[in-house]
GROMACS .gro file of C-alpha atoms in nm:
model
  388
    1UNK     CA    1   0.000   0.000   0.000
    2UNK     CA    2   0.304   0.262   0.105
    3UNK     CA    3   0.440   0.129  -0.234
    4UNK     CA    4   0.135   0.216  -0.445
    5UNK     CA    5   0.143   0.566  -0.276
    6UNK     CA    6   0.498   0.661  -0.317
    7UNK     CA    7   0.463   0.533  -0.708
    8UNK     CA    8   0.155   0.786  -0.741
    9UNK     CA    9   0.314   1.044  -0.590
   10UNK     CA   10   0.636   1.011  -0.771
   11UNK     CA   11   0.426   1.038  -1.088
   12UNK     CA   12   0.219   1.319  -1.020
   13UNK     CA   13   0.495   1.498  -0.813
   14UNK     CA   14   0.435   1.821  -1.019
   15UNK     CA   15   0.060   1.829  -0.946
   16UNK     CA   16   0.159   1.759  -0.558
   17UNK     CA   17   0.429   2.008  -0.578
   18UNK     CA   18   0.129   2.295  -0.744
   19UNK     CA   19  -0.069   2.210  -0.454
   20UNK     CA   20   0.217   2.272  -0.163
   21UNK     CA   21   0.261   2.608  -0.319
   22UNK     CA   22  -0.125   2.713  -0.296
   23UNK     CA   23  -0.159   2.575   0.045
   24UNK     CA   24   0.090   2.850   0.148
   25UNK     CA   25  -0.071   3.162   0.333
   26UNK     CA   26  -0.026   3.401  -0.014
   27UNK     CA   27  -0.225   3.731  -0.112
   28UNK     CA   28  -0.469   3.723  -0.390
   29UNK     CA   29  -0.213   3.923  -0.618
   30UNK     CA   30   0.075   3.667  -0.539
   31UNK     CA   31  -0.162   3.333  -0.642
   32UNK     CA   32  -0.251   3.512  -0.988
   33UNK     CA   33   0.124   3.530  -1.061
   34UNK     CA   34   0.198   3.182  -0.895
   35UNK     CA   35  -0.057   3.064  -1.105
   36UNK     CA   36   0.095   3.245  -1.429
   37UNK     CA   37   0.445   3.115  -1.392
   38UNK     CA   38   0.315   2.779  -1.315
   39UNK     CA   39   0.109   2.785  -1.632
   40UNK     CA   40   0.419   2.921  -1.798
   41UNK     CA   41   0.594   2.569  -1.765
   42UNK     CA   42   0.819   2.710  -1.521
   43UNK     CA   43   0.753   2.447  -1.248
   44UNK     CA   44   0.697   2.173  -1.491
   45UNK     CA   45   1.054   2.255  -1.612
   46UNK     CA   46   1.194   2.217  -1.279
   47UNK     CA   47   0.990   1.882  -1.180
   48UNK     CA   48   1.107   1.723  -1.473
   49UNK     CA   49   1.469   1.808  -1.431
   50UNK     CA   50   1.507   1.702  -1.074
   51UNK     CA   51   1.229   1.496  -0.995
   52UNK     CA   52   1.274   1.126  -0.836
   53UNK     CA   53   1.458   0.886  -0.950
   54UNK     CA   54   1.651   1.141  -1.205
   55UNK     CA   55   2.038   1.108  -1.191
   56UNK     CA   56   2.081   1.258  -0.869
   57UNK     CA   57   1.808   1.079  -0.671
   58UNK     CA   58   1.755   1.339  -0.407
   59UNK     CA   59   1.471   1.503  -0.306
   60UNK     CA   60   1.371   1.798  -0.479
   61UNK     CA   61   1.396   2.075  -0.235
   62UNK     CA   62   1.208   2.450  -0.319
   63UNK     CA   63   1.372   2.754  -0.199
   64UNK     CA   64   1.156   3.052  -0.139
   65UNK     CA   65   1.370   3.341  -0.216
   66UNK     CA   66   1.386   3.126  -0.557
   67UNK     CA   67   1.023   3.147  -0.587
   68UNK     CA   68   0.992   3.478  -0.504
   69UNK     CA   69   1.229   3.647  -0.760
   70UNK     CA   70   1.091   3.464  -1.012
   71UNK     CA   71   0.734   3.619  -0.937
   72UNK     CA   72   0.874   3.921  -0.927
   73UNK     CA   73   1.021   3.884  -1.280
   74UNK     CA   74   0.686   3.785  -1.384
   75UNK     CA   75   0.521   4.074  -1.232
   76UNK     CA   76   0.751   4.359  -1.372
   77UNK     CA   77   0.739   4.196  -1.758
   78UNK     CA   78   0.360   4.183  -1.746
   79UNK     CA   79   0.329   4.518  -1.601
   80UNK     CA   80   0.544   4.634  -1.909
   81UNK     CA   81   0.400   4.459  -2.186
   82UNK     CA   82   0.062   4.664  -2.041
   83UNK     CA   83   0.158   4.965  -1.868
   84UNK     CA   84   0.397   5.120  -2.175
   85UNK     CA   85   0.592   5.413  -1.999
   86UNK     CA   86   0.678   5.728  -2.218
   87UNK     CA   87   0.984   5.911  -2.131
   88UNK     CA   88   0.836   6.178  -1.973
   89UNK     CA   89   0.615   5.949  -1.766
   90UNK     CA   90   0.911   5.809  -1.649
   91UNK     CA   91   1.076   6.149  -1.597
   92UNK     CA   92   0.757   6.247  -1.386
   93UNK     CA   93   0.806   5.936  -1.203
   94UNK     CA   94   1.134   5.952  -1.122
   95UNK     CA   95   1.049   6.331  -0.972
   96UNK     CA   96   0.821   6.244  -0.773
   97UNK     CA   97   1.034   5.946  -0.604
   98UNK     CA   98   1.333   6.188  -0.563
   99UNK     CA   99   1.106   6.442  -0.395
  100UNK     CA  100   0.958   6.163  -0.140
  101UNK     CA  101   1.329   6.072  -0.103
  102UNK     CA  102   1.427   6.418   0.034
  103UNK     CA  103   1.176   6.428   0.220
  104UNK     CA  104   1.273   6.107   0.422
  105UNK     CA  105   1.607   6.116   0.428
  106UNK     CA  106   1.850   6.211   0.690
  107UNK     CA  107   1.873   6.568   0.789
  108UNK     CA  108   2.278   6.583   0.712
  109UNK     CA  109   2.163   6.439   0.353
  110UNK     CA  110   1.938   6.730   0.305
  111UNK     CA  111   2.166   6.992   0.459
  112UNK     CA  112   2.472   6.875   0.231
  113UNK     CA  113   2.244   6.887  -0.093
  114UNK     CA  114   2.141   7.257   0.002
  115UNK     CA  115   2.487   7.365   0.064
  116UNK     CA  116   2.593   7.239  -0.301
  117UNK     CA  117   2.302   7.440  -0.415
  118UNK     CA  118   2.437   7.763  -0.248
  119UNK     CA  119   2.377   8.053  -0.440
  120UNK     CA  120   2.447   8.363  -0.261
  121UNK     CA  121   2.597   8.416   0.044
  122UNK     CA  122   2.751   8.697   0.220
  123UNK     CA  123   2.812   8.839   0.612
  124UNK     CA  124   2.391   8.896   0.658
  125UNK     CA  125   2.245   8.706   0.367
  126UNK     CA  126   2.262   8.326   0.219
  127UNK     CA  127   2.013   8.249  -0.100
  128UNK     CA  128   1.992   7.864  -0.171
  129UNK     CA  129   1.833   7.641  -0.424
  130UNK     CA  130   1.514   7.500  -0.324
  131UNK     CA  131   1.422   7.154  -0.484
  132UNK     CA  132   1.075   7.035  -0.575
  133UNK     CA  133   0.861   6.924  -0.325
  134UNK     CA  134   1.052   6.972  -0.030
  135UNK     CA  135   0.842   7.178   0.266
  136UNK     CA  136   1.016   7.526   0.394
  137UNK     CA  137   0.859   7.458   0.744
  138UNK     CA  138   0.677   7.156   0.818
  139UNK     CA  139   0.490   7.114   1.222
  140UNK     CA  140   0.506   6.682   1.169
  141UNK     CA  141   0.853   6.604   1.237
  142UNK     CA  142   0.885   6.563   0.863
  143UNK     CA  143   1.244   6.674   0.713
  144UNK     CA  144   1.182   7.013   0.579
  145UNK     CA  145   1.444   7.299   0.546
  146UNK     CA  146   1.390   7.478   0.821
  147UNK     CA  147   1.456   7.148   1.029
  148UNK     CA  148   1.828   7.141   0.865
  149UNK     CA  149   1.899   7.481   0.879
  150UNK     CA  150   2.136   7.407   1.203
  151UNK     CA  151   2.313   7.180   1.016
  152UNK     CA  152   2.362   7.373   0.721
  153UNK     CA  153   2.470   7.636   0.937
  154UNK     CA  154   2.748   7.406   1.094
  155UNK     CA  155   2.847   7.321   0.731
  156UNK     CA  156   2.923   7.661   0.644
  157UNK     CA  157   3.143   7.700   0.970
  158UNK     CA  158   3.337   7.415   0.873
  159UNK     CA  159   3.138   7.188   1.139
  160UNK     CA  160   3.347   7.358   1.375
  161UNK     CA  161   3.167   7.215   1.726
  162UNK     CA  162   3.127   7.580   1.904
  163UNK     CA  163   2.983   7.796   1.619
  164UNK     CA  164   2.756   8.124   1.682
  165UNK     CA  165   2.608   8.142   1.314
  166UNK     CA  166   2.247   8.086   1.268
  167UNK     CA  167   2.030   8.078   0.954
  168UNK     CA  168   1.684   8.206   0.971
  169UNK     CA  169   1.418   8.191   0.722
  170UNK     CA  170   1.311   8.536   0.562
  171UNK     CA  171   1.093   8.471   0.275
  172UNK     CA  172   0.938   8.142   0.232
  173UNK     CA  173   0.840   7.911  -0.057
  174UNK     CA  174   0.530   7.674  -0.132
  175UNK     CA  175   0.642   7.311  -0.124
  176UNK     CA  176   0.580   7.269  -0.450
  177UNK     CA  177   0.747   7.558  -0.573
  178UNK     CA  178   1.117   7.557  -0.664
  179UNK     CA  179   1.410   7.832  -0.710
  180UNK     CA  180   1.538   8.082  -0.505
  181UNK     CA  181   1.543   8.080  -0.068
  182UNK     CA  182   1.625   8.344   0.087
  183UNK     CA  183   1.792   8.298   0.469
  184UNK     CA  184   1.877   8.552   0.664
  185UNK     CA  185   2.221   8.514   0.928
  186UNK     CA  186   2.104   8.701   1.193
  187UNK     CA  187   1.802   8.813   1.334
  188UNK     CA  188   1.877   9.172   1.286
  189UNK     CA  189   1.988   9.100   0.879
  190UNK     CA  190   1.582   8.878   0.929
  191UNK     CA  191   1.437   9.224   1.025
  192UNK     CA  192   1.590   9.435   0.794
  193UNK     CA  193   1.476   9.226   0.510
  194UNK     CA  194   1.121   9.193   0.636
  195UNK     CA  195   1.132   9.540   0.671
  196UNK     CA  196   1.258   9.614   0.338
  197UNK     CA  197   0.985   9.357   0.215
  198UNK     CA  198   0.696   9.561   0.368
  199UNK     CA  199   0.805   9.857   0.178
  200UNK     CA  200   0.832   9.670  -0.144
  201UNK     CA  201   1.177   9.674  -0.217
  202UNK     CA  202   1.262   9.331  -0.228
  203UNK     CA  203   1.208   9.191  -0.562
  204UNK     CA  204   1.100   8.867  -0.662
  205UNK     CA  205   1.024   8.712  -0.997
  206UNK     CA  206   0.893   8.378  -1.058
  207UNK     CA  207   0.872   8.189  -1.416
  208UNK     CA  208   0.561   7.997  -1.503
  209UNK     CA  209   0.480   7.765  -1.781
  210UNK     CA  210   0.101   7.827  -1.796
  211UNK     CA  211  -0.171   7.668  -2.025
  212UNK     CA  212  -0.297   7.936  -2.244
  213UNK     CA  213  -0.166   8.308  -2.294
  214UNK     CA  214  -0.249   8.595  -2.133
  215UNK     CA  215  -0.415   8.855  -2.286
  216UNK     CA  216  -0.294   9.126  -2.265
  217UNK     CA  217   0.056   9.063  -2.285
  218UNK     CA  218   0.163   9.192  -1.969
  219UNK     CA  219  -0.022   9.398  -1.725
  220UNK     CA  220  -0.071   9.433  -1.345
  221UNK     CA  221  -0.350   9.245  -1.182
  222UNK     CA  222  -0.482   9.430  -0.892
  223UNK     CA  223  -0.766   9.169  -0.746
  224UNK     CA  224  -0.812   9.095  -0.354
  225UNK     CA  225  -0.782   8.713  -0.267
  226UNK     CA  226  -0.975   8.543   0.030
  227UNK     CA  227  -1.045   8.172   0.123
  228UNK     CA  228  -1.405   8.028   0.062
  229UNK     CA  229  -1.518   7.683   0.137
  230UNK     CA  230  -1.613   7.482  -0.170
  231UNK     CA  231  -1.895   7.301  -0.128
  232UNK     CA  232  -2.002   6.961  -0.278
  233UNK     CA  233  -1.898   6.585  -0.314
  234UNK     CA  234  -1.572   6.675  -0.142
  235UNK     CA  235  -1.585   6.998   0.064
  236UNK     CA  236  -1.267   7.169   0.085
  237UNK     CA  237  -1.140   7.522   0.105
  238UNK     CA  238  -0.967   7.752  -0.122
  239UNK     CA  239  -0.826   8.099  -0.177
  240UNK     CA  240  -1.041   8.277  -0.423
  241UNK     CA  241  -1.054   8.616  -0.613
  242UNK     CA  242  -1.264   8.907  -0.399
  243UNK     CA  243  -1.303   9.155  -0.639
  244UNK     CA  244  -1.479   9.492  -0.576
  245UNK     CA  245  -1.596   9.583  -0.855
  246UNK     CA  246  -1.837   9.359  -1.094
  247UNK     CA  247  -2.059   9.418  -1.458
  248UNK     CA  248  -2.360   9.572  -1.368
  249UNK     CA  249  -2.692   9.450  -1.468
  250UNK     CA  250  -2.681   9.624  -1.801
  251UNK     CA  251  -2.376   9.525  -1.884
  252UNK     CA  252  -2.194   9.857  -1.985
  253UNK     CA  253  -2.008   9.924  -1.654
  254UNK     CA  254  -1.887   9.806  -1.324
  255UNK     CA  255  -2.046   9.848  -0.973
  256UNK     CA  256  -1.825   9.863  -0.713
  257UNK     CA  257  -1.951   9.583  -0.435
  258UNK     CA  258  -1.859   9.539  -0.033
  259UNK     CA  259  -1.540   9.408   0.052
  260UNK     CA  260  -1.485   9.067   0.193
  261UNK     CA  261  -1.397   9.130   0.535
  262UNK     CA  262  -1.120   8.860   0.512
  263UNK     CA  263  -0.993   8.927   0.174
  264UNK     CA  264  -0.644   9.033   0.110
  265UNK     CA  265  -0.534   9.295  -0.134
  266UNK     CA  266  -0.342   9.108  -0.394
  267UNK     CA  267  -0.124   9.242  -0.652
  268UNK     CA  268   0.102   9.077  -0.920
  269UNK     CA  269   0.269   9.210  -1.233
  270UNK     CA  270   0.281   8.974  -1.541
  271UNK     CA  271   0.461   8.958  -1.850
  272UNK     CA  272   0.444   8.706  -2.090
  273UNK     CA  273   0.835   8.613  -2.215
  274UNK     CA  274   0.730   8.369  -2.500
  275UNK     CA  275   0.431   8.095  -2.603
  276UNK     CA  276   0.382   7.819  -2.840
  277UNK     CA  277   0.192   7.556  -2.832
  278UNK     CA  278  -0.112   7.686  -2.678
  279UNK     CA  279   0.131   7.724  -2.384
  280UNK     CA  280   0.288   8.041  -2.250
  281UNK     CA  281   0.605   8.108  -2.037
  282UNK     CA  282   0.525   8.391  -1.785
  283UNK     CA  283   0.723   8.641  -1.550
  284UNK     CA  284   0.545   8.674  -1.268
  285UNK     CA  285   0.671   8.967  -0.995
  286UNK     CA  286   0.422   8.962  -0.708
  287UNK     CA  287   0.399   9.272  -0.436
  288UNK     CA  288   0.237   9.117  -0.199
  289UNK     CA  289   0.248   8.785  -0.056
  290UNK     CA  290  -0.090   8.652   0.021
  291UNK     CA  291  -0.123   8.259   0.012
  292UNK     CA  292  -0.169   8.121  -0.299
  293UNK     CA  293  -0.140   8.444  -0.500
  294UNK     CA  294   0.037   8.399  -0.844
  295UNK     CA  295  -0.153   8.064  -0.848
  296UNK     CA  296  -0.523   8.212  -0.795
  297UNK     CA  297  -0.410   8.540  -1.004
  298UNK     CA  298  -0.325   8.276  -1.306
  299UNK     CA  299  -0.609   8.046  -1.306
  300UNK     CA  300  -0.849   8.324  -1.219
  301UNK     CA  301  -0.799   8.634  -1.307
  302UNK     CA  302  -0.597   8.579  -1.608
  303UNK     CA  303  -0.810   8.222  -1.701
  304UNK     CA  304  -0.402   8.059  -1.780
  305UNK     CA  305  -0.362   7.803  -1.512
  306UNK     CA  306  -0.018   7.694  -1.427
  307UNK     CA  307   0.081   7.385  -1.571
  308UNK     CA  308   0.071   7.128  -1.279
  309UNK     CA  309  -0.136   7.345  -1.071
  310UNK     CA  310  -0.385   7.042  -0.954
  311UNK     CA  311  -0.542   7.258  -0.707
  312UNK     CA  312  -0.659   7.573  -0.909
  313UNK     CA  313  -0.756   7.421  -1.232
  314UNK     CA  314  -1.085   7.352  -1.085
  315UNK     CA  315  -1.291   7.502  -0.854
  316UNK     CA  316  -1.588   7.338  -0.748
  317UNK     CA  317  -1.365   6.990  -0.724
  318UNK     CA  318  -1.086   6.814  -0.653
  319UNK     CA  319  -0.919   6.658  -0.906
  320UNK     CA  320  -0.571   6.631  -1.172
  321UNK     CA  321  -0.566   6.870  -1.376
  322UNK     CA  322  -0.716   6.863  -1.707
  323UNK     CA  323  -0.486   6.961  -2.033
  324UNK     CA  324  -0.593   6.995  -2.349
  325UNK     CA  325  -0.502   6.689  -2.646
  326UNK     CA  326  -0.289   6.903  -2.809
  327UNK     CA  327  -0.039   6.994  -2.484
  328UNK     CA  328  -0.071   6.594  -2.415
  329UNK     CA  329   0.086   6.503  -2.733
  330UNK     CA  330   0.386   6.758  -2.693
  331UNK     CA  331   0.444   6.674  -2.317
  332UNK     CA  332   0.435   6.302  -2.493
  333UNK     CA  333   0.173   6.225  -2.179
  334UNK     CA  334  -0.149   6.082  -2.082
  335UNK     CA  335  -0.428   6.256  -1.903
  336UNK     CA  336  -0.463   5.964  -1.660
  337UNK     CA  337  -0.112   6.018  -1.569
  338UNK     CA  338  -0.123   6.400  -1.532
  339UNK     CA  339  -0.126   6.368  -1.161
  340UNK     CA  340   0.221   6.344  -1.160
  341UNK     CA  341   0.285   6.611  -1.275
  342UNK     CA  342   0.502   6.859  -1.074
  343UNK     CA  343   0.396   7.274  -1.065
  344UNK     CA  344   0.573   7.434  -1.321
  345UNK     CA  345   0.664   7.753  -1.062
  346UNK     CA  346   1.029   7.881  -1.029
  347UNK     CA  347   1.157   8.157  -0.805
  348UNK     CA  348   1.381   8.326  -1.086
  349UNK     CA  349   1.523   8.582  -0.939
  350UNK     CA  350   1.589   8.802  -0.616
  351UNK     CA  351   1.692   9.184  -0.621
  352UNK     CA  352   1.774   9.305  -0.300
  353UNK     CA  353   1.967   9.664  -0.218
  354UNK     CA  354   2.293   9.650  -0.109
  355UNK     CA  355   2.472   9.830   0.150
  356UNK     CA  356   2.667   9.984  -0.127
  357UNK     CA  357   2.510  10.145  -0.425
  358UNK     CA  358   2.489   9.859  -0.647
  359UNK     CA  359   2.182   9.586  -0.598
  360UNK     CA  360   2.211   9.248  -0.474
  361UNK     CA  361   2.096   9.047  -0.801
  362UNK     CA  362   2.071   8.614  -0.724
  363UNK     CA  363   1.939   8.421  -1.069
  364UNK     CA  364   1.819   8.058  -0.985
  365UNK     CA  365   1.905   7.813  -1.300
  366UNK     CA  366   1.599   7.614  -1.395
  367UNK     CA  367   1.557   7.211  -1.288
  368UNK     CA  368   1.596   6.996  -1.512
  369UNK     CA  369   1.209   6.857  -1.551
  370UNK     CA  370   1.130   7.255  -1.622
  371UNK     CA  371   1.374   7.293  -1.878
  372UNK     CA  372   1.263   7.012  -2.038
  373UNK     CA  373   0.907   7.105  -2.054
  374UNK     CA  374   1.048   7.380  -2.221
  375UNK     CA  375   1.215   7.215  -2.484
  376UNK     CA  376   0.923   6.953  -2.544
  377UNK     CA  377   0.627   7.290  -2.555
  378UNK     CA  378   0.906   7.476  -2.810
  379UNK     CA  379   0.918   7.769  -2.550
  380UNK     CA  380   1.233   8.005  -2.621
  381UNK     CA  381   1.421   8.116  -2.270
  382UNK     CA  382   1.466   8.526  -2.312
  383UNK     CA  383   1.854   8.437  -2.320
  384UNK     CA  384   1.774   8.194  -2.619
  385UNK     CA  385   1.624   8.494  -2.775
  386UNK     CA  386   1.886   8.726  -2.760
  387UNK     CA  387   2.123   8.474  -2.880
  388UNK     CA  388   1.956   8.409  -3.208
   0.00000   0.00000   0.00000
């Protein structure tokens, strides 16, 4: 009888062998592809090469880390043979990892990158290179700049152990946004610049890539912003336009209407630098600095929402932003993949007077994925222009 069983399961060991692997404790996604390599022959293979009473005549013996590669193979080929990714996909992709990265990583990492991207720096000021998606000050514990701006500070000493120097945040940036930081090294060089802020003479330009063109050209908007709730499906809130003036009933003049009581006054100049594509690249110079501004002033008041700006592109919802067919085929992307796409907002440029007569002038190059949204929309830098 122990004969008879031994023969049968010699015979069949394949079949036995399927059913050891199924009886393991696996997740739904695991037995599909367990099932798919097995139905690839993989296992079959295997069983016939070493099964009993083959030339060794020892017991076949499966090795999980074995198995497990091998699904993993599986997994990534069939993902590729459906999931085609474009270059810029994979671009986007590869953005938004390195952004998560930074985020996460050790505080020394992030203070060493900073310090490569170093700017400016003098006895009162230091102007670094923020990267995409990295928080300026962030309440969770999560690694923003602010939490590494003691290290940085050390790095700049030298790491010498008893150092005095400080660096202080002046002028902040969104998370998404990228370019120019300015730090002050003392609090009296922080209060002098926020003083010289208030009175409008620090200058700061940011460059947009924005869907549509502005019409006019260039101009000055002049529109209060305040934050409403949004009602619907998803409620959420979100700084709006709070105009006061709107058409009259007739429709050949304004009416000047009562001021939100929480509305900000809001005021950005604009200059469109070059467009193609049904895309436009914009200079943006704000003078004041309500939340939000250059994005609600662009999607808005000028109807040219910036390109990645998932927030604004919609008001009454929540959702990726929505491009037009044409600006998917030159960005080489799919709408269902728009989401990751990263704001196209860069802090250009910072003008800031100088003890002496001349200006303090800082220029922040572009990053890369900017530059090459550039190149893929056909928009010529101002540089570029001059050059030709």
């Amino acid at each position: 009888m122990n004969s008879c069983r031994r023969m049968a399961c010699t015979s069949d060991w394949s079949s036995g062998l399927n059913t050891l692997f199924f009886r393991i404790r696996l997740r739904p996604k695991l037995r599909r592809c367990l099932g798919t390599t097995l139905s690839n022959g993989w296992l079959r293979g295997t069983a016939v090469k070493h099964a009993p009473g083959a030339d060794t005549g020892e017991k076949p013996r499966l090795r999980a880390i074995d198995l497990a590669r091998r699904v993993q193979q599986e997994k990534t080929k069939s993902q590729a043979a459906e999931f085609p990714v474009s270059g810029q996909q994979s671009r986007v992709m590869e953005l938004k990892r390195f952004s998560l990265q930074l985020q996460n990583v050790h505080p020394n990492v992030l203070a060493k990158h900073l310090h490569r991207s170093m700017l400016y720096q003098d006895k009162d000021i230091v102007v670094i290179s923020k990267p995409h998606g990295v928080p300026v000050r962030d309440d969770s514990g999560a690694t923003s700049v602010s939490s590494v701006l003691p290290v940085l500070s050390k790095i700049m000493e030298g790491m010498k152990i008893k150092s005095g120097s400080q660096l202080l945040l002046c002028l902040g940036l969104e998370k998404e946004t990228t370019g120019a930081l300015l730090l002050a090294r003392s609090e009296e060089a922080a209060e002098h610049i926020l003083s010289l802020h208030r009175n409008n003479q620090v200058q700061r330009k940011y460059w947009v890539i924005a869907i549509g063109v502005p019409v006019p050209s260039e101009g000055v908007i002049d529109i209060p912003i305040t934050e409403r709730e949004v009602t619907g499906p998803q409620p959420h809130y979100k700084m709006a336009l709070s105009p006061l003036f709107r058409m009259n009933n007739a429709g050949d003049g304004v009416t000047r209407v009562r001021a939100h009581r929480q509305s900000h006054p809001a005021v950005t100049k604009y200059k469109v630098l070059d467009s193609s594509s049904g895309c436009s690249l914009v200079e943006l110079q704000p003078f004041t600095g309500v939340k939000h501004q250059l994005r609600v002033h662009m999607a808005f008041a000028l109807a040219c929402p910036i390109l990645g700006d998932h927030k604004y592109s919609h008001w009454s919802k929540l959702a990726p932003q929505k491009l037009p067919e044409r600006v998917l085929g030159k960005l080489g992307l799919e709408q269902s993949k728009i989401r990751y796409l990263p704001l196209h907002l860069h802090s250009r440029q910072l003008i800031l007077p100088g003890a002496s007569e001349a200006d303090i002038t800082v220029s922040c190059p572009l990053p890369k994925y900017f530059t090459h949204t550039l190149k893929r929309l056909h928009l010529i830098l101002p540089d570029e222009k001059e050059n030709k």
